[in-house]
PDB file of N, CA, C and O in Angstrom:
ATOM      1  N   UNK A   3       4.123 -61.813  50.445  1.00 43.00           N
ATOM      2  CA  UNK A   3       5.415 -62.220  49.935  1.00 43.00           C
ATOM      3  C   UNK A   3       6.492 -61.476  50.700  1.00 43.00           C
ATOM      4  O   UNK A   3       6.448 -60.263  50.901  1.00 43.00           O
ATOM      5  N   UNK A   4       7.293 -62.138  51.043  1.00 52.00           N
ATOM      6  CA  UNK A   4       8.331 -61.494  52.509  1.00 52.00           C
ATOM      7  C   UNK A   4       9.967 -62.002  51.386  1.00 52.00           C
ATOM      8  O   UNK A   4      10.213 -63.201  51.262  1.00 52.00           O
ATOM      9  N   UNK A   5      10.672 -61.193  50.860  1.00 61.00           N
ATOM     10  CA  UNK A   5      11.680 -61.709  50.616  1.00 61.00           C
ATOM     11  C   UNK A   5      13.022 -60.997  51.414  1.00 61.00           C
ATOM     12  O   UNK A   5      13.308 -59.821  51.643  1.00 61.00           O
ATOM     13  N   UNK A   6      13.764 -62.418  51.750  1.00 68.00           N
ATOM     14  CA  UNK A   6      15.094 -62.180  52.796  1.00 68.00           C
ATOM     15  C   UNK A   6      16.127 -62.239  51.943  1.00 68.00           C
ATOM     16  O   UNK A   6      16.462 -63.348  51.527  1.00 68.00           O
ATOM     17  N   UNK A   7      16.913 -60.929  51.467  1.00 68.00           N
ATOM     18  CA  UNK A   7      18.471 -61.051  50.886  1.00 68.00           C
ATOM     19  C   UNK A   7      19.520 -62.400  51.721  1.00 68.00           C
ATOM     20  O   UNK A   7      20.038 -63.371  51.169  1.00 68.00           O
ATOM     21  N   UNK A   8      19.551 -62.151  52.661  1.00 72.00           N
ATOM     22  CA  UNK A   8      20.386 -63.102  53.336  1.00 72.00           C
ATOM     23  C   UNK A   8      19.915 -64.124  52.866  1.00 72.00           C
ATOM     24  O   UNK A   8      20.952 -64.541  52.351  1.00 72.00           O
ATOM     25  N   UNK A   9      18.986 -65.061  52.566  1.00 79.00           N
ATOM     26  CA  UNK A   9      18.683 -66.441  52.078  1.00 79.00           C
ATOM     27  C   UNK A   9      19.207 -66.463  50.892  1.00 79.00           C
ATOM     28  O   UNK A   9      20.151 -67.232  50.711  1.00 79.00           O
ATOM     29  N   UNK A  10      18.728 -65.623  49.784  1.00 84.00           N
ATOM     30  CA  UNK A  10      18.733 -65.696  48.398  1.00 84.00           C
ATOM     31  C   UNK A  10      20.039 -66.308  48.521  1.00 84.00           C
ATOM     32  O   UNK A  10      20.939 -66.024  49.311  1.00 84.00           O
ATOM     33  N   UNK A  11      19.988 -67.565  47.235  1.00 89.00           N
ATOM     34  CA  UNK A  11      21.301 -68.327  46.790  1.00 89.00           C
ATOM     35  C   UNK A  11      22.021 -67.645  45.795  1.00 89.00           C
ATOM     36  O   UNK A  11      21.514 -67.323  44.721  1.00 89.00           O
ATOM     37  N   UNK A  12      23.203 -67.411  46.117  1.00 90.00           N
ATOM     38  CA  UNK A  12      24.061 -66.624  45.632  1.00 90.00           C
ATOM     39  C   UNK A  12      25.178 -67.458  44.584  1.00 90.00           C
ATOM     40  O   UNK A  12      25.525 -66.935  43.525  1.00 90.00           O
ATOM     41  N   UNK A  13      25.533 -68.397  44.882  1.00 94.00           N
ATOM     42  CA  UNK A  13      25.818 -69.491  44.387  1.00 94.00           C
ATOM     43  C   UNK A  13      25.945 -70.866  44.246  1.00 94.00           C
ATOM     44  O   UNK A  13      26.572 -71.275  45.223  1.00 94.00           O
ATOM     45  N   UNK A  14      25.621 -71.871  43.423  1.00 96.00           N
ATOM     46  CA  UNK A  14      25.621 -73.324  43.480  1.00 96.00           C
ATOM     47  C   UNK A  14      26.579 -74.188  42.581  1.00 96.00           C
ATOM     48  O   UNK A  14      26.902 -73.851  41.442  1.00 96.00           O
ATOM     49  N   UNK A  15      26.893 -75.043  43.046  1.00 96.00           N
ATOM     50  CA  UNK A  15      27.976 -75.935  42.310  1.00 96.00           C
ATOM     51  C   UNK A  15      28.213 -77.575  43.431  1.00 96.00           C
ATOM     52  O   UNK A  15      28.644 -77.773  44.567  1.00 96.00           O
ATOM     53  N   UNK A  16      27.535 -78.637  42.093  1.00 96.00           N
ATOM     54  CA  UNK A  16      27.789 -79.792  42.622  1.00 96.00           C
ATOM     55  C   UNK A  16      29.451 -80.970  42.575  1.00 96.00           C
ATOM     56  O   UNK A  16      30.227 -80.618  41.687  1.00 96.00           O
ATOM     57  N   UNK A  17      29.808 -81.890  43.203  1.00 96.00           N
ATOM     58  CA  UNK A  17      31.031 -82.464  42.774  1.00 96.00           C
ATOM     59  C   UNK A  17      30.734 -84.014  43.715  1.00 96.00           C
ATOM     60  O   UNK A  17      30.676 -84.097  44.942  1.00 96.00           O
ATOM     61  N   UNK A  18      30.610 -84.914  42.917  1.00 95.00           N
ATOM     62  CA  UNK A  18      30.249 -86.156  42.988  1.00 95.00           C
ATOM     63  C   UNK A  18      28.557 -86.356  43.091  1.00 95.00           C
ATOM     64  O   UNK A  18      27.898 -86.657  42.096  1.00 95.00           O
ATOM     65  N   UNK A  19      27.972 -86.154  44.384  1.00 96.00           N
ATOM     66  CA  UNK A  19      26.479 -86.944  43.949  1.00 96.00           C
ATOM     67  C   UNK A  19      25.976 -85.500  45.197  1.00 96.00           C
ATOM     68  O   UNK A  19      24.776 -85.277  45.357  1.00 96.00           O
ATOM     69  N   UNK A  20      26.643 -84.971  45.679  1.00 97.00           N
ATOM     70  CA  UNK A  20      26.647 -83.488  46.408  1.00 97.00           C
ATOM     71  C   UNK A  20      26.294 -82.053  45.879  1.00 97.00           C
ATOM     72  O   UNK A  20      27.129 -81.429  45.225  1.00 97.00           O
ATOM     73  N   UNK A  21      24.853 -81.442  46.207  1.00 97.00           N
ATOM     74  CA  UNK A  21      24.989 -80.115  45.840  1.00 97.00           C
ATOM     75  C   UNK A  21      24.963 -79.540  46.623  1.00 97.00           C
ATOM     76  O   UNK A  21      24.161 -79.737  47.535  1.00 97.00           O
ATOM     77  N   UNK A  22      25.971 -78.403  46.621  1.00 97.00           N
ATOM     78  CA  UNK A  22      26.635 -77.032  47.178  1.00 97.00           C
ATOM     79  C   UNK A  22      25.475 -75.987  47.111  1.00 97.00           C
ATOM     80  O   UNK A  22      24.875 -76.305  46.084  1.00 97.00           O
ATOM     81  N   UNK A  23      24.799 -74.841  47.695  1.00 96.00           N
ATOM     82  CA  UNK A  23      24.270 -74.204  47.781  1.00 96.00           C
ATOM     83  C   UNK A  23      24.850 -73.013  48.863  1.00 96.00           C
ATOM     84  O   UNK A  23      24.917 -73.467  50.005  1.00 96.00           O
ATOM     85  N   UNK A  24      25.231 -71.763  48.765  1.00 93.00           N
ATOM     86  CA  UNK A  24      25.916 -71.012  49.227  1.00 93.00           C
ATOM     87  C   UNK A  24      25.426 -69.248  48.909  1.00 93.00           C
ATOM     88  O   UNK A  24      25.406 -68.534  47.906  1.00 93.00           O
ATOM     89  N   UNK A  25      25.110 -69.085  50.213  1.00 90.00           N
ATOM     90  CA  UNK A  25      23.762 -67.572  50.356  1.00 90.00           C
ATOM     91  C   UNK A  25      24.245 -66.859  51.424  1.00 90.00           C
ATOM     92  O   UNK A  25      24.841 -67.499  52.290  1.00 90.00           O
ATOM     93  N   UNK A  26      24.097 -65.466  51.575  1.00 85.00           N
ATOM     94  CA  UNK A  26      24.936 -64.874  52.344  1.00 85.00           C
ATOM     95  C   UNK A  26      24.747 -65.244  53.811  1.00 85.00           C
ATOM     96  O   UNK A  26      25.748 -64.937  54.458  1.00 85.00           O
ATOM     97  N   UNK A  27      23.747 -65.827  54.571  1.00 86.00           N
ATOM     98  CA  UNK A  27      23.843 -66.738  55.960  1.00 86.00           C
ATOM     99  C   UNK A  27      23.925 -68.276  55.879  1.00 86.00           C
ATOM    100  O   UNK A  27      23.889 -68.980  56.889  1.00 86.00           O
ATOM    101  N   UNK A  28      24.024 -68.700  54.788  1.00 90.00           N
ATOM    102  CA  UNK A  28      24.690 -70.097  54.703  1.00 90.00           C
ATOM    103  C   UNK A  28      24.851 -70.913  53.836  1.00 90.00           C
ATOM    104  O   UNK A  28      24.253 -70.704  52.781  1.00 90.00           O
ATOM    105  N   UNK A  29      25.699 -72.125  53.947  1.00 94.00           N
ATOM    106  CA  UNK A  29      25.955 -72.942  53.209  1.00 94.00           C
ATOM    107  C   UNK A  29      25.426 -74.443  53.149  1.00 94.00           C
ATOM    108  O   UNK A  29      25.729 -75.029  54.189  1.00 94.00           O
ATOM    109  N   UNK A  30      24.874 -75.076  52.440  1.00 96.00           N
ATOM    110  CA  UNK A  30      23.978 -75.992  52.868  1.00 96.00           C
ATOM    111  C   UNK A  30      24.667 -77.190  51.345  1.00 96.00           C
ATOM    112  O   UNK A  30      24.906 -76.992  50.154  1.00 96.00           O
ATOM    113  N   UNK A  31      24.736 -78.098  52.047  1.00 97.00           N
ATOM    114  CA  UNK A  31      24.948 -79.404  51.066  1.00 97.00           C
ATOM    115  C   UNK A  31      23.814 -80.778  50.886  1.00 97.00           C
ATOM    116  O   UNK A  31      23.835 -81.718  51.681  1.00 97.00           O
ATOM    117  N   UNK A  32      22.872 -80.709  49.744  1.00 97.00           N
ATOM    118  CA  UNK A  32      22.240 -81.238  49.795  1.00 97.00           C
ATOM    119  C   UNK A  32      22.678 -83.040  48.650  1.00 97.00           C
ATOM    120  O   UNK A  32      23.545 -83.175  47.787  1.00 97.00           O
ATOM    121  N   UNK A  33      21.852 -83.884  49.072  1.00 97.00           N
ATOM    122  CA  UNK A  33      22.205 -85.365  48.149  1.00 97.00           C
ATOM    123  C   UNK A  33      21.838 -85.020  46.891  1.00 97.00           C
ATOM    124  O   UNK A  33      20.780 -84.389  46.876  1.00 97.00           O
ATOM    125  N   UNK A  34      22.401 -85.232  45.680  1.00 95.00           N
ATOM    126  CA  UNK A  34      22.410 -84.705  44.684  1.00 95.00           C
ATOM    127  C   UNK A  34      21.116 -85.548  44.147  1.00 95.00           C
ATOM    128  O   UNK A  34      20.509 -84.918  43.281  1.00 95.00           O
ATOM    129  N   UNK A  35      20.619 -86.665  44.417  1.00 95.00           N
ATOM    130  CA  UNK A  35      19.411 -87.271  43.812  1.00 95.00           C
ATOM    131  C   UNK A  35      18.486 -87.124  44.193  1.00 95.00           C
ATOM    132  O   UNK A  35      17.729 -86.482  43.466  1.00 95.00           O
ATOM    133  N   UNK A  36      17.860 -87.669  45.735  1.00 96.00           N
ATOM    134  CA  UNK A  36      17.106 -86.685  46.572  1.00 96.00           C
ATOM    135  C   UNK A  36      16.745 -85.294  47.148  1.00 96.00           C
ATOM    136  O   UNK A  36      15.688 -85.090  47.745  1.00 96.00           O
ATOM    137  N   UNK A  37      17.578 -84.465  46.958  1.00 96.00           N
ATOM    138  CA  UNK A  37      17.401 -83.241  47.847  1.00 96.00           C
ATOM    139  C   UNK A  37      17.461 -83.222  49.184  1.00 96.00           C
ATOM    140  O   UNK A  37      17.101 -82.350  49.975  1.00 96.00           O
ATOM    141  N   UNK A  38      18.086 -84.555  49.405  1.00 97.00           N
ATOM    142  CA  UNK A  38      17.943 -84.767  50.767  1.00 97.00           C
ATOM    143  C   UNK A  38      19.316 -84.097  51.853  1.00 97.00           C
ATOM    144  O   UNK A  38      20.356 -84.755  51.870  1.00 97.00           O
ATOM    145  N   UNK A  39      19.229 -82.656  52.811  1.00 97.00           N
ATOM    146  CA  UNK A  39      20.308 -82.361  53.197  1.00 97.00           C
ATOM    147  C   UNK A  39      21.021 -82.924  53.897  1.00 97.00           C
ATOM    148  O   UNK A  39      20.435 -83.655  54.696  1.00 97.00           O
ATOM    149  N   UNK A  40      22.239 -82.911  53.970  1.00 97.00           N
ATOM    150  CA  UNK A  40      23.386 -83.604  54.459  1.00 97.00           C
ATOM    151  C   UNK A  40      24.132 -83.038  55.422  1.00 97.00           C
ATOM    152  O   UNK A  40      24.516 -83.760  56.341  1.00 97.00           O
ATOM    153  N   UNK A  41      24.495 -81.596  55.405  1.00 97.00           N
ATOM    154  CA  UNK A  41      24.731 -80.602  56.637  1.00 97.00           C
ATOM    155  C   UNK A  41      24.755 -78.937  56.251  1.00 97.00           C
ATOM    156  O   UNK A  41      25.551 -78.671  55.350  1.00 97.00           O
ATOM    157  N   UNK A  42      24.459 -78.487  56.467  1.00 96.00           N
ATOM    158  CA  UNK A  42      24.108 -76.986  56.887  1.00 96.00           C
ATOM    159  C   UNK A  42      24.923 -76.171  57.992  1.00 96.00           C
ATOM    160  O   UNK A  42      24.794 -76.260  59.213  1.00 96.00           O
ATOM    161  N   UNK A  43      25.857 -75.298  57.215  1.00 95.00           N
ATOM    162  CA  UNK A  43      26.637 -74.150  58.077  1.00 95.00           C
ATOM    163  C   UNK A  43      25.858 -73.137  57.964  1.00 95.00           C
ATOM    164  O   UNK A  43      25.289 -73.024  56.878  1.00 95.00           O
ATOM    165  N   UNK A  44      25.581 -72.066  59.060  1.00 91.00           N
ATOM    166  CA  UNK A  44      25.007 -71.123  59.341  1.00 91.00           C
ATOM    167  C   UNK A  44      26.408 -70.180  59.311  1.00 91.00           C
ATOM    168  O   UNK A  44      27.386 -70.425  60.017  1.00 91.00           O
ATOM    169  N   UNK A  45      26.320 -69.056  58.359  1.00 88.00           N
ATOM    170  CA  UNK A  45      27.358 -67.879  58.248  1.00 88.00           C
ATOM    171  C   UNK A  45      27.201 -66.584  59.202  1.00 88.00           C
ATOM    172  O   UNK A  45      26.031 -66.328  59.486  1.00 88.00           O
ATOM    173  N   UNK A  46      28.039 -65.848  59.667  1.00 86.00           N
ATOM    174  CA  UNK A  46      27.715 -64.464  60.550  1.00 86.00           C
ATOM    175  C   UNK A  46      27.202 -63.561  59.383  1.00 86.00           C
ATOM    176  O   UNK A  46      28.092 -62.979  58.763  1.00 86.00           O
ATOM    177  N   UNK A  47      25.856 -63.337  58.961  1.00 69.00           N
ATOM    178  CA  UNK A  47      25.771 -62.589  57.849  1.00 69.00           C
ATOM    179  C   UNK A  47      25.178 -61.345  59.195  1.00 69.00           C
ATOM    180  O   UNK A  47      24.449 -61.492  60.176  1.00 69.00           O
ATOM    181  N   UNK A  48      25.798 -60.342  58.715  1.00 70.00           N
ATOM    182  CA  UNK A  48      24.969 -58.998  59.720  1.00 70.00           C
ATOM    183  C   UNK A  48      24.142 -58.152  58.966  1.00 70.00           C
ATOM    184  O   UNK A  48      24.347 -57.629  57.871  1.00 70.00           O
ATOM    185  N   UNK A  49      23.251 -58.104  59.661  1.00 67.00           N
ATOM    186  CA  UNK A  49      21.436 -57.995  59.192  1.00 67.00           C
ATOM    187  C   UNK A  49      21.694 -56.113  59.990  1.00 67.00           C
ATOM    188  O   UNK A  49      22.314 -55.523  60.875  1.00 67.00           O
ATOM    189  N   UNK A  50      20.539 -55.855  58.694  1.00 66.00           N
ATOM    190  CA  UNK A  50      20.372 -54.363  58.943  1.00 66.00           C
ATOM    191  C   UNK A  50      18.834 -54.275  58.534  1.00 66.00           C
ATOM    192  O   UNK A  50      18.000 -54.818  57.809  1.00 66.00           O
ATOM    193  N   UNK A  51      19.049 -52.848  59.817  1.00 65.00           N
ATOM    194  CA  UNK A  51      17.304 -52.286  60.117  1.00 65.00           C
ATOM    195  C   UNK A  51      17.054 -51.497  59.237  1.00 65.00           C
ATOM    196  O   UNK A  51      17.339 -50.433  59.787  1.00 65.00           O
ATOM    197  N   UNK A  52      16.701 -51.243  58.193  1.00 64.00           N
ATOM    198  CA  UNK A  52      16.071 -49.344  57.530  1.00 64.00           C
ATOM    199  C   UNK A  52      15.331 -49.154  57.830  1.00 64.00           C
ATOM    200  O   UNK A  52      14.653 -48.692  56.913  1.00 64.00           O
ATOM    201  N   UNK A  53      14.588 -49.197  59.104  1.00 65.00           N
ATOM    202  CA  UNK A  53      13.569 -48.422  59.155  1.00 65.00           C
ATOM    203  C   UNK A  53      12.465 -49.014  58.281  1.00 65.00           C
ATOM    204  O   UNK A  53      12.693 -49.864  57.420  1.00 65.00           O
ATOM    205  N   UNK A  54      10.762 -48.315  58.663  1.00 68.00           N
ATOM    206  CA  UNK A  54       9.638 -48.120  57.930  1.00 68.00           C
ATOM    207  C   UNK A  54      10.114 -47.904  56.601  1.00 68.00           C
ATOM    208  O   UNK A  54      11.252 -47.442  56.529  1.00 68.00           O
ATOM    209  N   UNK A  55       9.575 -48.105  55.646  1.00 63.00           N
ATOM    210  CA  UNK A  55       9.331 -48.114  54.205  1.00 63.00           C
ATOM    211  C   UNK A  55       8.662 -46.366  54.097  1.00 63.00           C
ATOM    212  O   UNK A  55       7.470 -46.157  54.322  1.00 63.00           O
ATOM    213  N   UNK A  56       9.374 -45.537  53.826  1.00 64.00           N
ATOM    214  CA  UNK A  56       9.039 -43.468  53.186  1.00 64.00           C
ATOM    215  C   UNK A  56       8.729 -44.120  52.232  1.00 64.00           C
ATOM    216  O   UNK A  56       9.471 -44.964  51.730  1.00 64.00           O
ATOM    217  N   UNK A  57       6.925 -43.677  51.587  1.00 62.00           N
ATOM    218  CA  UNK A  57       7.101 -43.016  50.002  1.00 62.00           C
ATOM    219  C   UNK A  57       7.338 -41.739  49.582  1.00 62.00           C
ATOM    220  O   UNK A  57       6.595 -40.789  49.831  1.00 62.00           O
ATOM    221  N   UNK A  58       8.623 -41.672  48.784  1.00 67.00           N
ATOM    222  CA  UNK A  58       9.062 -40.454  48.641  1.00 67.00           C
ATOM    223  C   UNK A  58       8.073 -39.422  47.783  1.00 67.00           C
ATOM    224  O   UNK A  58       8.528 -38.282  47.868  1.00 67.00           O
ATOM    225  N   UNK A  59       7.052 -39.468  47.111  1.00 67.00           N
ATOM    226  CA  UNK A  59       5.883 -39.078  46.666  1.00 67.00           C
ATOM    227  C   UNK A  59       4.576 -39.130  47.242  1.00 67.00           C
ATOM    228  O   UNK A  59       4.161 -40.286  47.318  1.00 67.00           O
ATOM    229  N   UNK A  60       3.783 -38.252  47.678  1.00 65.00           N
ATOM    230  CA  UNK A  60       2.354 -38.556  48.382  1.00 65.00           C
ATOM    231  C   UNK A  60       1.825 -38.262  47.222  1.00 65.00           C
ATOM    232  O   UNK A  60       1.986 -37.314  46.453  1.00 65.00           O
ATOM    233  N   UNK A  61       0.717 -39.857  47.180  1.00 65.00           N
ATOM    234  CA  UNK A  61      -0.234 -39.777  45.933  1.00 65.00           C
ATOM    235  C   UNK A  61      -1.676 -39.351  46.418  1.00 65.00           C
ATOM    236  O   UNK A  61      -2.202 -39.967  47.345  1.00 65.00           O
ATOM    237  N   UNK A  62      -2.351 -38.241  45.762  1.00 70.00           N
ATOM    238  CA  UNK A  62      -3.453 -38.143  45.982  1.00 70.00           C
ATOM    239  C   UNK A  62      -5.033 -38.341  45.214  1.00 70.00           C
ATOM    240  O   UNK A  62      -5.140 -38.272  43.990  1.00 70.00           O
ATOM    241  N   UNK A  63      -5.866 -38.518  45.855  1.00 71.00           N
ATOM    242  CA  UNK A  63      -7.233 -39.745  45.074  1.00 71.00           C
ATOM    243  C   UNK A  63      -7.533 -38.612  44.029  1.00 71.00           C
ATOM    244  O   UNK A  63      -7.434 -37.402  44.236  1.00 71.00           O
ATOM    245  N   UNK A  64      -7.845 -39.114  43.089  1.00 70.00           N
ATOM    246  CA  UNK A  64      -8.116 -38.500  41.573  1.00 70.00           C
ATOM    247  C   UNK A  64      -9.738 -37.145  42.067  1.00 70.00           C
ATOM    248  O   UNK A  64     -10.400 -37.308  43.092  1.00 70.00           O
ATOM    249  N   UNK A  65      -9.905 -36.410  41.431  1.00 71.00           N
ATOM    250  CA  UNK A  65     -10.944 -35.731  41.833  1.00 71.00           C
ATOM    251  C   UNK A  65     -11.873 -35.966  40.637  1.00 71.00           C
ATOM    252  O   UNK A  65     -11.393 -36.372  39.579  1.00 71.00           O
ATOM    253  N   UNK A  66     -13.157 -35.732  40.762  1.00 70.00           N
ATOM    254  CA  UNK A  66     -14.223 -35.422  39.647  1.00 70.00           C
ATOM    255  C   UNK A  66     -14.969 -34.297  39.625  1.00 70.00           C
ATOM    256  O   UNK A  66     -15.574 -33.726  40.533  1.00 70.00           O
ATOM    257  N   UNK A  67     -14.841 -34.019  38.345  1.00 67.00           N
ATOM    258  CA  UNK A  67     -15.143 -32.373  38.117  1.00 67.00           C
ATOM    259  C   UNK A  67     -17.009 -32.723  38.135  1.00 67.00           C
ATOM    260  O   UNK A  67     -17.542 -33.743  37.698  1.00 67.00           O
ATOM    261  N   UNK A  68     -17.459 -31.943  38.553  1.00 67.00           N
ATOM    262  CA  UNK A  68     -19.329 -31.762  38.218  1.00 67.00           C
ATOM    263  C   UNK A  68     -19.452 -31.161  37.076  1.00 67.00           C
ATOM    264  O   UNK A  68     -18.864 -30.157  36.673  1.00 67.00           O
ATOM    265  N   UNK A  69     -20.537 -32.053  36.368  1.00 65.00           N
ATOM    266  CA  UNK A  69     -21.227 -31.558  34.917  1.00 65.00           C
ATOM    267  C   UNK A  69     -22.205 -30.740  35.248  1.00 65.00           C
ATOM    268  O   UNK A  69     -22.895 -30.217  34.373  1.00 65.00           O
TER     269      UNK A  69
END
């Protein structure tokens, strides 16, 4: 599972037979009965690196005591 902030829809709103869909790299208008798209703007959204994923805790494997 790979999720991209920049896609996530941020907001939607239809007006006649048109839905609006609007995410921080774009805006996309799809046919309000089909789903069928109609045109697609691509936004300057600027994308950032953090680096590798730190776990700020090192977990270590459970031990077993001898009976």
């Amino acid at each position: 599972f790979y999720f991209d902030y920049y896609s996530q829809i941020r907001r939607s709103l239809y007006m006649d037979n048109t839905l609006y869909t609007v995410s921080t790299s774009m805006v996309k208008a799809n046919d309000l009965t089909t789903l069928d798209e109609i045109k697609s703007v691509d936004l300057p959204a600027q994308r950032y690196d953090y680096g590798p994923i730190i776990p700020l805790v090192t977990v270590r494997p459970a031990t077993t005591v001898a009976k």
